[in-house]
Coordinates of C-alpha atoms in Angstrom, one line a residue:
Chain A
M1 CA 38.6 153.2 -80.2
R2 CA 40.1 155.6 -82.8
R3 CA 42.1 154.3 -85.8
Q4 CA 45.5 152.5 -84.5
W5 CA 47.6 151.9 -87.6
P6 CA 49.2 155.2 -88.4
Y7 CA 51.0 154.8 -84.8
H8 CA 51.9 151.2 -85.3
L9 CA 53.3 152.3 -88.6
V10 CA 55.9 154.3 -86.9
L11 CA 56.1 152.3 -83.7
M12 CA 56.7 149.1 -85.2
P13 CA 59.7 149.5 -87.7
L14 CA 61.1 152.2 -85.0
S15 CA 60.9 149.4 -82.2
L16 CA 62.5 146.6 -84.3
L17 CA 65.2 149.1 -85.4
F18 CA 66.3 149.7 -81.8
A19 CA 66.0 146.1 -81.1
A20 CA 67.9 145.0 -83.9
P21 CA 71.5 145.7 -82.8
L22 CA 70.9 143.7 -79.7
V23 CA 69.1 141.0 -81.3
W24 CA 72.0 140.5 -84.0
M25 CA 74.4 140.6 -80.7
L26 CA 72.7 137.7 -79.2
I27 CA 72.4 135.8 -82.7
T28 CA 76.4 136.4 -83.5
S29 CA 77.2 135.3 -79.9
F30 CA 75.9 132.0 -80.8
M31 CA 77.6 131.9 -84.5
P32 CA 81.1 130.5 -85.5
D33 CA 83.4 133.4 -86.0
A34 CA 83.6 131.9 -89.9
E35 CA 80.1 132.6 -90.2
I36 CA 80.1 136.1 -88.9
N37 CA 82.5 136.8 -91.6
A38 CA 81.3 134.9 -93.9
Y39 CA 79.9 136.8 -97.3
P40 CA 77.1 137.0 -98.3
P41 CA 76.4 137.3 -94.8
R42 CA 74.5 134.8 -92.7
L43 CA 71.8 135.9 -90.5
W44 CA 71.2 132.8 -89.0
P45 CA 73.9 130.4 -87.4
S46 CA 74.0 126.8 -89.3
H47 CA 74.1 125.4 -85.5
I48 CA 74.1 126.8 -81.9
D49 CA 77.7 127.4 -81.3
F50 CA 79.2 127.7 -77.7
G51 CA 82.7 128.7 -78.8
G52 CA 82.6 132.1 -78.1
Y53 CA 81.4 131.8 -74.7
L54 CA 83.7 129.1 -73.9
K55 CA 86.3 131.5 -75.0
V56 CA 85.0 134.1 -72.8
L57 CA 84.4 132.0 -70.0
T58 CA 87.9 129.9 -69.9
E59 CA 90.4 131.9 -71.9
D60 CA 90.5 135.3 -70.1
S61 CA 90.1 136.8 -66.6
Y62 CA 86.4 137.5 -67.8
P63 CA 84.9 135.6 -64.7
R64 CA 87.1 137.4 -62.4
W65 CA 85.8 140.6 -63.7
F66 CA 82.1 139.8 -63.7
G67 CA 82.8 138.8 -60.0
N68 CA 84.6 142.2 -59.1
T69 CA 81.7 143.9 -60.7
L70 CA 79.1 141.8 -58.7
L71 CA 80.9 142.8 -55.6
V72 CA 81.1 146.5 -56.6
T73 CA 77.5 146.7 -57.6
A74 CA 76.2 144.6 -54.3
V75 CA 78.0 147.0 -52.0
A76 CA 76.7 149.8 -54.0
V77 CA 73.2 149.1 -54.2
V78 CA 73.3 147.8 -50.5
S79 CA 75.0 151.1 -49.0
H80 CA 72.8 153.2 -51.5
L81 CA 69.8 151.9 -49.8
A82 CA 70.8 152.2 -46.3
L83 CA 72.5 155.7 -46.4
C84 CA 70.1 157.3 -48.8
S85 CA 67.0 156.3 -47.1
L86 CA 68.4 157.2 -43.6
A87 CA 69.5 160.5 -44.8
G88 CA 66.2 161.0 -47.1
Y89 CA 64.1 160.5 -43.8
G90 CA 66.6 162.7 -41.8
F91 CA 66.0 165.8 -44.0
A92 CA 62.2 165.0 -44.7
R93 CA 61.5 164.7 -41.1
L94 CA 63.9 165.2 -38.6
R95 CA 64.8 168.5 -36.7
F96 CA 68.3 169.4 -35.8
R97 CA 70.9 172.0 -36.0
G98 CA 72.9 172.4 -39.4
K99 CA 70.1 170.3 -41.5
G100 CA 69.6 173.2 -44.1
V101 CA 73.6 173.5 -44.8
A102 CA 74.0 169.5 -45.0
F103 CA 71.2 169.5 -47.6
V104 CA 72.3 172.6 -49.5
A105 CA 76.1 171.2 -49.5
I106 CA 74.7 167.9 -50.6
M107 CA 72.7 169.2 -53.4
A108 CA 75.5 171.5 -54.7
T109 CA 77.7 168.4 -55.4
V110 CA 75.3 167.7 -58.2
M111 CA 76.7 170.6 -60.1
V112 CA 80.3 169.2 -59.8
P113 CA 81.1 167.2 -62.8
T114 CA 83.0 164.0 -62.8
Q115 CA 86.0 165.2 -64.9
V116 CA 86.8 167.9 -62.0
L117 CA 86.7 165.4 -59.3
M118 CA 88.6 162.6 -61.2
I119 CA 92.3 163.9 -61.1
P120 CA 92.3 165.1 -57.2
T121 CA 90.5 161.9 -56.5
F122 CA 92.9 159.8 -57.9
L123 CA 95.7 161.5 -56.0
V124 CA 93.7 161.3 -52.8
F125 CA 93.0 157.4 -53.2
K126 CA 97.0 157.0 -54.3
N127 CA 97.8 158.7 -51.2
L128 CA 95.4 156.3 -49.1
G129 CA 96.8 153.4 -51.0
L130 CA 93.4 152.5 -52.4
I131 CA 94.5 152.9 -56.2
D132 CA 94.2 149.6 -57.8
T133 CA 92.0 147.9 -55.4
L134 CA 88.1 147.2 -55.6
S135 CA 87.3 149.7 -52.9
A136 CA 88.4 152.4 -55.2
A137 CA 85.9 151.4 -57.5
F138 CA 82.7 151.3 -54.9
L139 CA 83.8 154.3 -52.7
P140 CA 82.3 156.8 -55.0
W141 CA 79.2 154.5 -55.1
L142 CA 78.4 154.3 -51.2
A143 CA 75.7 157.5 -51.4
T144 CA 74.9 159.9 -54.4
A145 CA 73.2 163.1 -53.9
F146 CA 70.3 161.9 -56.4
G147 CA 69.6 158.8 -54.0
V148 CA 69.3 161.4 -51.3
F149 CA 67.2 163.5 -53.0
L150 CA 64.8 160.6 -54.4
M151 CA 64.4 159.5 -50.9
R152 CA 63.7 162.7 -49.3
Q153 CA 61.2 163.8 -52.1
F154 CA 59.4 160.4 -51.4
F155 CA 59.4 160.5 -47.7
L156 CA 58.1 164.2 -48.0
S157 CA 55.1 162.6 -50.2
L158 CA 54.0 160.3 -47.3
P159 CA 51.5 161.4 -44.9
R160 CA 52.9 162.1 -41.1
E161 CA 49.7 160.7 -39.3
L162 CA 50.9 157.2 -39.3
E163 CA 54.7 158.0 -38.1
E164 CA 52.7 160.4 -35.2
A165 CA 50.8 157.2 -34.3
A166 CA 53.5 155.1 -33.9
R167 CA 55.6 157.6 -31.8
I168 CA 52.6 158.0 -29.7
D169 CA 52.4 154.2 -29.0
G170 CA 56.2 154.6 -27.9
C171 CA 58.2 153.8 -30.8
N172 CA 61.3 155.7 -31.3
R173 CA 62.4 157.2 -34.5
L174 CA 64.6 154.4 -35.6
G175 CA 61.6 152.0 -34.6
V176 CA 59.3 154.3 -36.8
F177 CA 61.9 154.6 -39.7
F178 CA 62.2 150.3 -39.8
R179 CA 58.9 149.3 -39.1
V180 CA 56.2 152.1 -40.2
V181 CA 58.2 154.1 -43.0
L182 CA 60.8 151.9 -45.2
P183 CA 58.0 149.2 -45.6
L184 CA 55.7 152.0 -47.3
A185 CA 59.1 153.2 -49.3
R186 CA 59.4 149.9 -51.4
P187 CA 58.7 151.3 -54.8
A188 CA 61.2 154.0 -54.1
L189 CA 63.7 151.6 -52.9
A190 CA 63.3 149.5 -56.0
T191 CA 63.8 152.5 -58.2
L192 CA 66.7 153.6 -56.7
A193 CA 68.3 150.2 -56.4
V194 CA 67.9 149.9 -60.2
F195 CA 69.4 153.1 -60.9
T196 CA 72.5 152.5 -58.6
F197 CA 72.5 148.9 -59.8
L198 CA 72.7 150.7 -63.6
G199 CA 75.2 153.1 -62.8
A200 CA 77.6 151.3 -60.4
W201 CA 77.6 148.1 -63.2
N202 CA 78.1 150.1 -66.2
D203 CA 80.7 153.1 -64.7
L204 CA 83.7 153.2 -67.0
I205 CA 85.9 156.2 -66.4
W206 CA 86.2 155.9 -62.7
P207 CA 87.6 152.4 -62.3
L208 CA 89.6 152.7 -65.5
I209 CA 91.5 155.5 -63.8
A210 CA 91.6 154.0 -60.5
I211 CA 92.4 150.3 -61.3
N212 CA 95.1 149.1 -63.5
S213 CA 95.8 145.4 -62.9
E214 CA 94.0 142.8 -65.1
E215 CA 92.6 140.9 -62.0
T216 CA 91.2 144.1 -60.2
Y217 CA 89.6 145.0 -63.5
T218 CA 85.9 145.5 -63.2
L219 CA 83.6 144.0 -66.1
Q220 CA 83.4 147.5 -68.2
V221 CA 87.0 148.0 -68.1
G222 CA 87.8 144.3 -68.8
L223 CA 85.3 144.4 -71.9
T224 CA 87.2 147.3 -73.6
T225 CA 90.6 145.9 -73.0
F226 CA 89.2 142.5 -74.3
A227 CA 87.9 143.9 -77.2
G228 CA 91.2 145.5 -78.1
A229 CA 93.1 141.8 -77.6
R230 CA 90.3 140.1 -79.2
H231 CA 90.4 142.0 -82.4
T232 CA 87.8 140.2 -84.9
Q233 CA 87.0 137.4 -82.4
W234 CA 83.2 138.7 -82.9
S235 CA 81.7 135.7 -81.3
A236 CA 83.8 135.9 -77.7
L237 CA 83.3 140.0 -77.9
M238 CA 79.5 139.5 -78.6
A239 CA 79.1 136.6 -75.9
G240 CA 81.2 138.8 -73.3
N241 CA 78.8 141.6 -74.3
V242 CA 75.5 139.5 -74.0
L243 CA 76.9 138.2 -70.5
A244 CA 77.7 141.8 -69.6
T245 CA 74.1 143.3 -70.7
F246 CA 71.9 140.7 -69.7
P247 CA 71.4 141.1 -66.0
L248 CA 70.6 144.8 -66.6
I249 CA 67.9 143.9 -69.0
V250 CA 66.4 141.7 -66.3
A251 CA 66.8 144.2 -63.7
F252 CA 65.0 146.9 -65.9
V253 CA 62.4 144.4 -67.0
V254 CA 61.4 143.7 -63.5
A255 CA 61.7 146.9 -62.1
Q256 CA 60.2 149.1 -65.3
R257 CA 56.4 149.6 -63.8
H258 CA 57.9 151.6 -60.7
F259 CA 60.2 153.8 -63.1
I260 CA 57.5 156.1 -64.7
A261 CA 55.6 156.8 -61.4
T262 CA 59.0 157.6 -59.6
M263 CA 60.1 159.9 -61.9
S264 CA 56.9 161.6 -61.5
F265 CA 56.9 162.5 -57.7
S266 CA 60.5 163.1 -57.6
G267 CA 60.3 166.4 -59.3
L268 CA 62.8 164.8 -62.0
K269 CA 60.7 167.3 -64.3
G270 CA 62.1 170.5 -63.0
Chain B
M1 CA 77.6 173.2 -31.6
A2 CA 78.7 173.5 -27.5
A3 CA 75.1 172.1 -26.8
G4 CA 76.1 169.8 -24.3
A5 CA 78.0 172.4 -22.0
L6 CA 75.5 175.2 -22.7
T7 CA 72.6 173.3 -21.9
V8 CA 73.8 172.6 -18.3
R9 CA 74.4 175.9 -17.1
T10 CA 71.3 177.7 -18.8
R11 CA 68.9 174.9 -18.0
H12 CA 66.2 176.9 -16.8
A13 CA 66.8 180.5 -18.3
R14 CA 66.1 179.5 -21.9
P15 CA 64.6 176.9 -24.0
R16 CA 67.5 174.6 -24.2
V17 CA 68.9 173.0 -27.3
R18 CA 68.1 169.5 -26.5
L19 CA 71.1 166.9 -27.5
M20 CA 69.2 164.0 -28.6
P21 CA 67.3 165.2 -31.4
Q22 CA 70.7 166.7 -32.5
L23 CA 72.3 163.4 -32.3
T24 CA 69.3 161.4 -34.1
G25 CA 69.2 163.9 -37.0
W26 CA 73.0 163.7 -37.7
G27 CA 73.0 159.8 -36.8
F28 CA 70.3 159.9 -40.1
V29 CA 72.2 162.2 -42.4
G30 CA 75.7 161.9 -41.1
P31 CA 76.8 159.0 -43.1
A32 CA 75.7 159.9 -46.4
T33 CA 76.5 163.8 -46.0
L34 CA 79.9 162.7 -45.1
V35 CA 80.6 160.3 -48.3
I36 CA 78.8 162.8 -50.5
V37 CA 80.3 166.0 -49.5
G38 CA 83.8 164.5 -48.7
L39 CA 84.2 162.7 -52.2
S40 CA 83.0 165.9 -53.9
I41 CA 83.7 169.3 -52.3
F42 CA 87.0 168.5 -51.0
P43 CA 88.1 167.2 -54.3
A44 CA 86.6 170.1 -56.0
V45 CA 88.7 172.6 -54.2
W46 CA 91.8 170.4 -54.5
A47 CA 91.2 170.6 -58.3
L48 CA 90.7 174.5 -57.6
I49 CA 94.1 174.5 -56.2
L50 CA 95.9 172.0 -58.9
S51 CA 94.6 174.0 -61.7
L52 CA 97.0 176.8 -60.3
R53 CA 99.9 174.5 -60.3
D54 CA 102.0 172.8 -62.9
D55 CA 102.0 169.4 -61.2
N56 CA 102.6 166.3 -62.6
L57 CA 100.1 163.2 -62.0
L58 CA 103.1 161.2 -60.1
A59 CA 105.1 164.2 -58.7
P60 CA 104.4 167.7 -57.1
G61 CA 105.1 171.1 -59.1
S62 CA 105.1 174.5 -57.9
F63 CA 102.5 177.4 -58.0
V64 CA 102.3 178.8 -61.4
G65 CA 99.5 181.2 -61.2
L66 CA 96.7 181.4 -64.0
Q67 CA 99.6 180.2 -66.2
N68 CA 97.6 177.0 -67.2
Y69 CA 94.3 179.2 -67.9
S70 CA 96.2 181.1 -70.3
D71 CA 97.9 178.1 -71.6
L72 CA 94.5 176.6 -72.7
L73 CA 93.3 179.8 -74.6
D74 CA 96.0 179.2 -77.2
D75 CA 96.0 175.5 -77.2
P76 CA 95.1 174.2 -81.1
D77 CA 94.2 170.7 -79.8
L78 CA 91.9 171.8 -77.3
R79 CA 90.2 174.2 -79.5
A80 CA 89.9 171.4 -81.9
A81 CA 88.0 169.3 -78.9
T82 CA 86.0 171.9 -78.2
L83 CA 84.5 172.2 -81.5
H84 CA 84.0 168.6 -81.8
T85 CA 82.1 168.5 -78.4
L86 CA 80.4 171.5 -79.5
L87 CA 79.3 170.2 -82.9
Y88 CA 78.4 166.8 -81.2
S89 CA 76.0 168.8 -78.5
V90 CA 74.4 170.8 -81.2
L91 CA 73.3 167.5 -83.1
Y92 CA 72.7 165.6 -80.1
V93 CA 70.4 167.6 -77.6
P94 CA 68.0 168.7 -80.0
G95 CA 68.0 165.1 -81.8
S96 CA 67.0 163.3 -78.8
L97 CA 64.2 165.9 -78.0
V98 CA 62.7 165.7 -81.5
I99 CA 62.7 161.8 -81.8
G100 CA 61.6 161.3 -78.1
L101 CA 58.9 163.5 -78.0
P102 CA 56.7 162.1 -80.8
I103 CA 57.7 158.7 -79.6
A104 CA 56.3 159.6 -76.1
L105 CA 53.2 161.1 -77.7
A106 CA 52.4 158.0 -79.5
L107 CA 53.2 155.8 -76.6
N108 CA 50.7 158.0 -74.7
R109 CA 47.9 156.7 -76.6
P110 CA 46.0 153.5 -75.7
I111 CA 47.1 151.1 -78.5
R112 CA 48.2 147.8 -78.9
F113 CA 51.8 146.5 -78.3
R114 CA 52.5 149.5 -75.9
A115 CA 54.5 147.6 -73.4
F116 CA 56.7 145.8 -76.2
Y117 CA 57.4 149.0 -78.0
R118 CA 58.2 151.0 -74.8
T119 CA 60.7 148.1 -73.9
C120 CA 62.3 147.9 -77.1
L121 CA 63.0 151.4 -77.4
F122 CA 64.0 152.0 -73.6
V123 CA 66.2 148.9 -73.5
P124 CA 69.1 150.4 -75.6
Y125 CA 69.8 152.9 -72.3
V126 CA 70.5 150.2 -70.0
V127 CA 73.4 149.1 -72.0
S128 CA 76.6 149.8 -70.8
A129 CA 78.7 152.5 -73.0
A130 CA 81.6 149.7 -73.2
A131 CA 79.3 147.2 -74.6
T132 CA 77.5 149.6 -77.1
G133 CA 81.0 150.8 -78.1
I134 CA 81.7 147.1 -78.8
L135 CA 78.6 146.7 -80.4
A136 CA 78.9 149.6 -82.6
N137 CA 82.5 148.8 -83.8
F138 CA 81.2 145.5 -84.8
I139 CA 77.8 146.0 -86.7
L140 CA 79.3 149.4 -88.3
D141 CA 82.7 147.8 -89.4
P142 CA 83.6 149.0 -92.8
Q143 CA 84.7 145.2 -94.0
F144 CA 82.7 142.6 -92.0
G145 CA 79.8 145.0 -90.5
I146 CA 76.3 144.0 -91.0
V147 CA 75.3 147.4 -92.0
N148 CA 77.7 148.0 -95.1
D149 CA 76.3 144.0 -96.0
L150 CA 72.9 145.7 -96.0
L151 CA 73.9 149.0 -97.9
A152 CA 75.5 146.7 -100.5
G153 CA 72.7 144.7 -100.9
A154 CA 70.5 147.5 -101.4
G155 CA 73.0 148.6 -103.9
I156 CA 74.4 151.6 -101.8
A157 CA 78.1 151.9 -101.6
R158 CA 79.9 150.8 -98.5
Q159 CA 80.6 153.5 -96.0
G160 CA 83.8 154.3 -93.5
F161 CA 81.4 155.0 -90.3
L162 CA 83.5 154.9 -87.4
Q163 CA 86.8 154.5 -89.4
D164 CA 86.4 157.6 -91.9
P165 CA 87.1 161.0 -90.4
S166 CA 84.2 162.9 -92.3
Q167 CA 81.8 160.4 -90.7
A168 CA 83.1 159.3 -87.5
L169 CA 81.7 161.9 -85.1
L170 CA 78.2 161.9 -86.8
T171 CA 78.2 158.0 -86.5
L172 CA 78.9 158.7 -82.8
V173 CA 75.8 160.9 -82.5
V174 CA 74.0 158.3 -84.2
V175 CA 74.8 155.5 -81.8
S176 CA 74.4 157.5 -79.0
L177 CA 71.0 158.6 -79.7
W178 CA 70.3 155.0 -80.1
G179 CA 71.7 154.1 -76.5
S180 CA 70.0 157.4 -74.9
V181 CA 66.8 158.3 -76.4
G182 CA 65.0 156.1 -73.8
L183 CA 65.4 158.9 -71.3
P184 CA 63.6 162.0 -73.2
I185 CA 60.9 159.3 -73.9
V186 CA 60.4 158.1 -70.5
V187 CA 60.6 161.9 -68.9
Y188 CA 57.9 162.9 -71.7
L189 CA 55.8 160.1 -71.0
A190 CA 55.6 160.7 -67.1
A191 CA 55.0 164.6 -67.8
L192 CA 52.0 163.9 -70.4
Q193 CA 50.5 161.4 -67.8
D194 CA 50.2 164.6 -65.5
I195 CA 48.4 166.8 -67.8
P196 CA 45.2 166.9 -66.6
R197 CA 42.7 165.6 -68.8
E198 CA 40.1 168.5 -68.6
L199 CA 42.5 171.0 -70.2
V200 CA 42.6 168.8 -73.2
E201 CA 38.8 168.2 -73.4
A202 CA 38.1 171.8 -72.6
A203 CA 40.2 172.8 -75.6
R204 CA 38.5 170.2 -77.9
V205 CA 35.2 171.3 -77.0
D206 CA 36.0 175.2 -78.1
G207 CA 36.7 173.3 -81.4
A208 CA 40.5 172.9 -81.5
G209 CA 42.1 170.7 -83.6
A210 CA 44.6 168.0 -82.9
L211 CA 47.3 170.1 -83.6
R212 CA 45.9 173.2 -82.3
V213 CA 45.5 171.4 -78.9
F214 CA 49.4 170.0 -79.0
R215 CA 50.5 173.5 -79.4
A216 CA 48.2 175.2 -77.1
V217 CA 48.1 172.8 -74.3
T218 CA 50.1 169.8 -74.6
L219 CA 53.5 171.7 -75.6
P220 CA 53.6 174.3 -72.9
Q221 CA 52.2 171.8 -70.3
L222 CA 55.6 169.7 -71.1
R223 CA 57.7 172.9 -70.9
P224 CA 59.2 171.7 -67.3
A225 CA 60.2 168.5 -68.9
T226 CA 61.7 169.9 -71.8
V227 CA 63.9 172.3 -69.6
F228 CA 64.8 169.3 -67.6
L229 CA 65.8 167.6 -70.7
V230 CA 67.8 170.1 -72.6
I231 CA 70.0 170.8 -69.5
W232 CA 70.3 167.1 -68.7
Q233 CA 71.2 166.3 -72.0
T234 CA 73.7 169.2 -72.8
I235 CA 75.5 168.2 -69.5
D236 CA 75.6 164.7 -71.0
A237 CA 76.9 165.6 -74.3
L238 CA 79.5 168.2 -73.0
Q239 CA 80.7 165.5 -70.8
L240 CA 81.0 162.7 -73.5
F241 CA 83.9 160.3 -72.9
D242 CA 82.9 156.7 -72.5
L243 CA 82.0 156.0 -76.0
V244 CA 84.6 157.9 -77.5
Y245 CA 86.9 155.5 -75.3
T246 CA 85.3 152.2 -76.5
T247 CA 84.7 153.1 -80.1
T248 CA 87.4 155.6 -81.7
K249 CA 89.7 156.4 -79.0
G250 CA 89.6 160.1 -80.6
Q251 CA 90.5 158.7 -83.9
P252 CA 90.7 158.8 -87.1
L253 CA 92.8 161.9 -87.5
D254 CA 91.8 163.1 -83.9
S255 CA 88.4 164.1 -85.3
T256 CA 86.5 162.6 -82.6
T257 CA 88.8 163.6 -79.6
V258 CA 86.2 165.6 -77.3
I259 CA 86.9 167.7 -74.3
V260 CA 86.7 165.1 -71.6
F261 CA 88.8 162.7 -74.1
Y262 CA 91.3 165.3 -74.3
L263 CA 91.6 165.8 -70.6
Y264 CA 91.6 162.3 -70.0
Q265 CA 94.9 162.0 -72.3
Q266 CA 96.1 165.0 -70.8
A267 CA 95.9 163.6 -67.2
F268 CA 96.1 160.2 -67.1
Q269 CA 98.4 159.4 -70.3
L270 CA 100.6 162.5 -70.3
F271 CA 100.2 163.1 -66.2
H272 CA 99.8 167.0 -66.8
A273 CA 97.6 166.7 -63.9
G274 CA 97.6 170.6 -63.2
Y275 CA 96.8 171.4 -66.8
G276 CA 93.9 168.7 -66.7
A277 CA 92.6 170.2 -63.6
A278 CA 92.5 173.9 -65.5
V279 CA 90.8 172.3 -68.6
A280 CA 88.2 170.4 -66.2
Y281 CA 87.4 173.7 -64.4
A282 CA 86.9 175.7 -67.8
L283 CA 84.5 173.2 -68.9
F284 CA 82.6 173.0 -65.3
V285 CA 82.3 176.9 -65.8
V286 CA 80.9 176.8 -69.3
T287 CA 78.4 174.0 -68.2
L288 CA 77.4 176.1 -65.6
I289 CA 76.7 179.3 -67.6
A290 CA 75.1 176.8 -70.1
S291 CA 72.5 175.3 -67.8
G292 CA 72.0 178.8 -66.1
A293 CA 71.1 180.5 -69.5
A294 CA 68.7 177.7 -70.3
L295 CA 67.2 178.1 -66.8
W296 CA 66.7 182.1 -67.1
H297 CA 65.5 181.6 -70.8
A298 CA 63.0 179.3 -69.4
R299 CA 61.7 181.5 -66.6
R300 CA 61.6 184.5 -68.7
G301 CA 59.6 182.8 -71.2
E302 CA 57.3 181.8 -68.6
A303 CA 56.5 185.3 -67.0
P304 CA 54.4 187.3 -69.6
S305 CA 51.9 184.3 -70.7

């Protein structure tokens, strides 16, 4: 093997620099505020202090926001997996009238940016009485063009023979889909689940607009208002941050091996 | 389609349109199509209509034609916001590619700790804008932030960062890059793994050095990935909102008010729904033109070679 040290010389400091803010976030979440604000600065707490976590979990509606986001994200992921894989399969394999038009319409929505949609969507939801409910937070996350496209590309890459064999054995379309196709789609479904999880969990602008009472806040909206209210109570803020970020890091580490593979077949490269 | 009625009568005359495949097909794609198109095309048309009216967010107004659009041409605040957005994009888009590509090249080598490096560099990408903003406010705080403590320790003057009008936008670029450079890295890594090994080896056999191989083989092969990233990151930059909302809220001295933040203020704080919709549409058209130009440029560059 060729010499490796020049690569390490660049990658090691860069990686540590990228990880440092998150490590500092974790350390300070266990530090009492007095030590965080001390000068000269302390890099390590004198003892592990749960004050920040206690404050977050007992004095604010944080647990409630966490639950709200958990619900919104769960609905988003389940609905995405169901609707996008069905539609992806339909577009990849079935023949029916209007298929081309429907697919083009879905893909065209990718061009329309969120900020064009947010004012009229707010008005629609207001008229339907959905403003300030959790449904307003998850409705836009039931299915996305990205999800449909990803699943369609994946199904197109599967060999047809397996499905045809099952058809000849007397399986109907739905049977083929559930018994033959879906089990093969696990890597694509995992990727879609993680991307949806990431998007729904971290969404800020939409719930910010659609929700205005504190008990209906999602975690991200809660975090920002909480940051305004608890300004300089850094240990609590960092504890809130750690709890809000931890599930995503776990999801990423678990699914990371699927990412690169999926990116290369989905045509994300162009 | 009136397939049912039609097929009964012409059953034996022509190949009939059978109902079952139609129902099955729409059964599969219908729900997703309804949600996606319903929550997008319909509001988009409504937004266009809104942009021609002087509606308040809470009560309808009247039709004003192109008034909102001519208003936005001489709105000095919007001009300032556009300038901030452009400055941000000009730094952010090339920055993310220039940082992402060398890292991807290095990570594509069979070196030790590769998984560790990749994880460290990508993990900030999954952290939400809200959490990133709070964290940035914390570590870059002019008085208590660790970064200023470290600078002071190294004998460098303390900086204002997000609270200094002359540094705030630049600081936002750096924070965004920290949080998003994982994407170019992963996309470039995927593209690098698709470059046929024979191409690189053939160039080596022909006596090309490492730099020559990179310029003549690797870079052209990465072109689709680069085009995708330029468009993606440009859209991302033009639509910057979350991080501004969670750090500076457009301050200090409006130095970080970007277009989407301005639009948010207009529509949801001042309730100017019609004007907000016009700003949104103007930005949409500019984004479309920019992406179209990038694609056209990419196609044109490919044709002769």
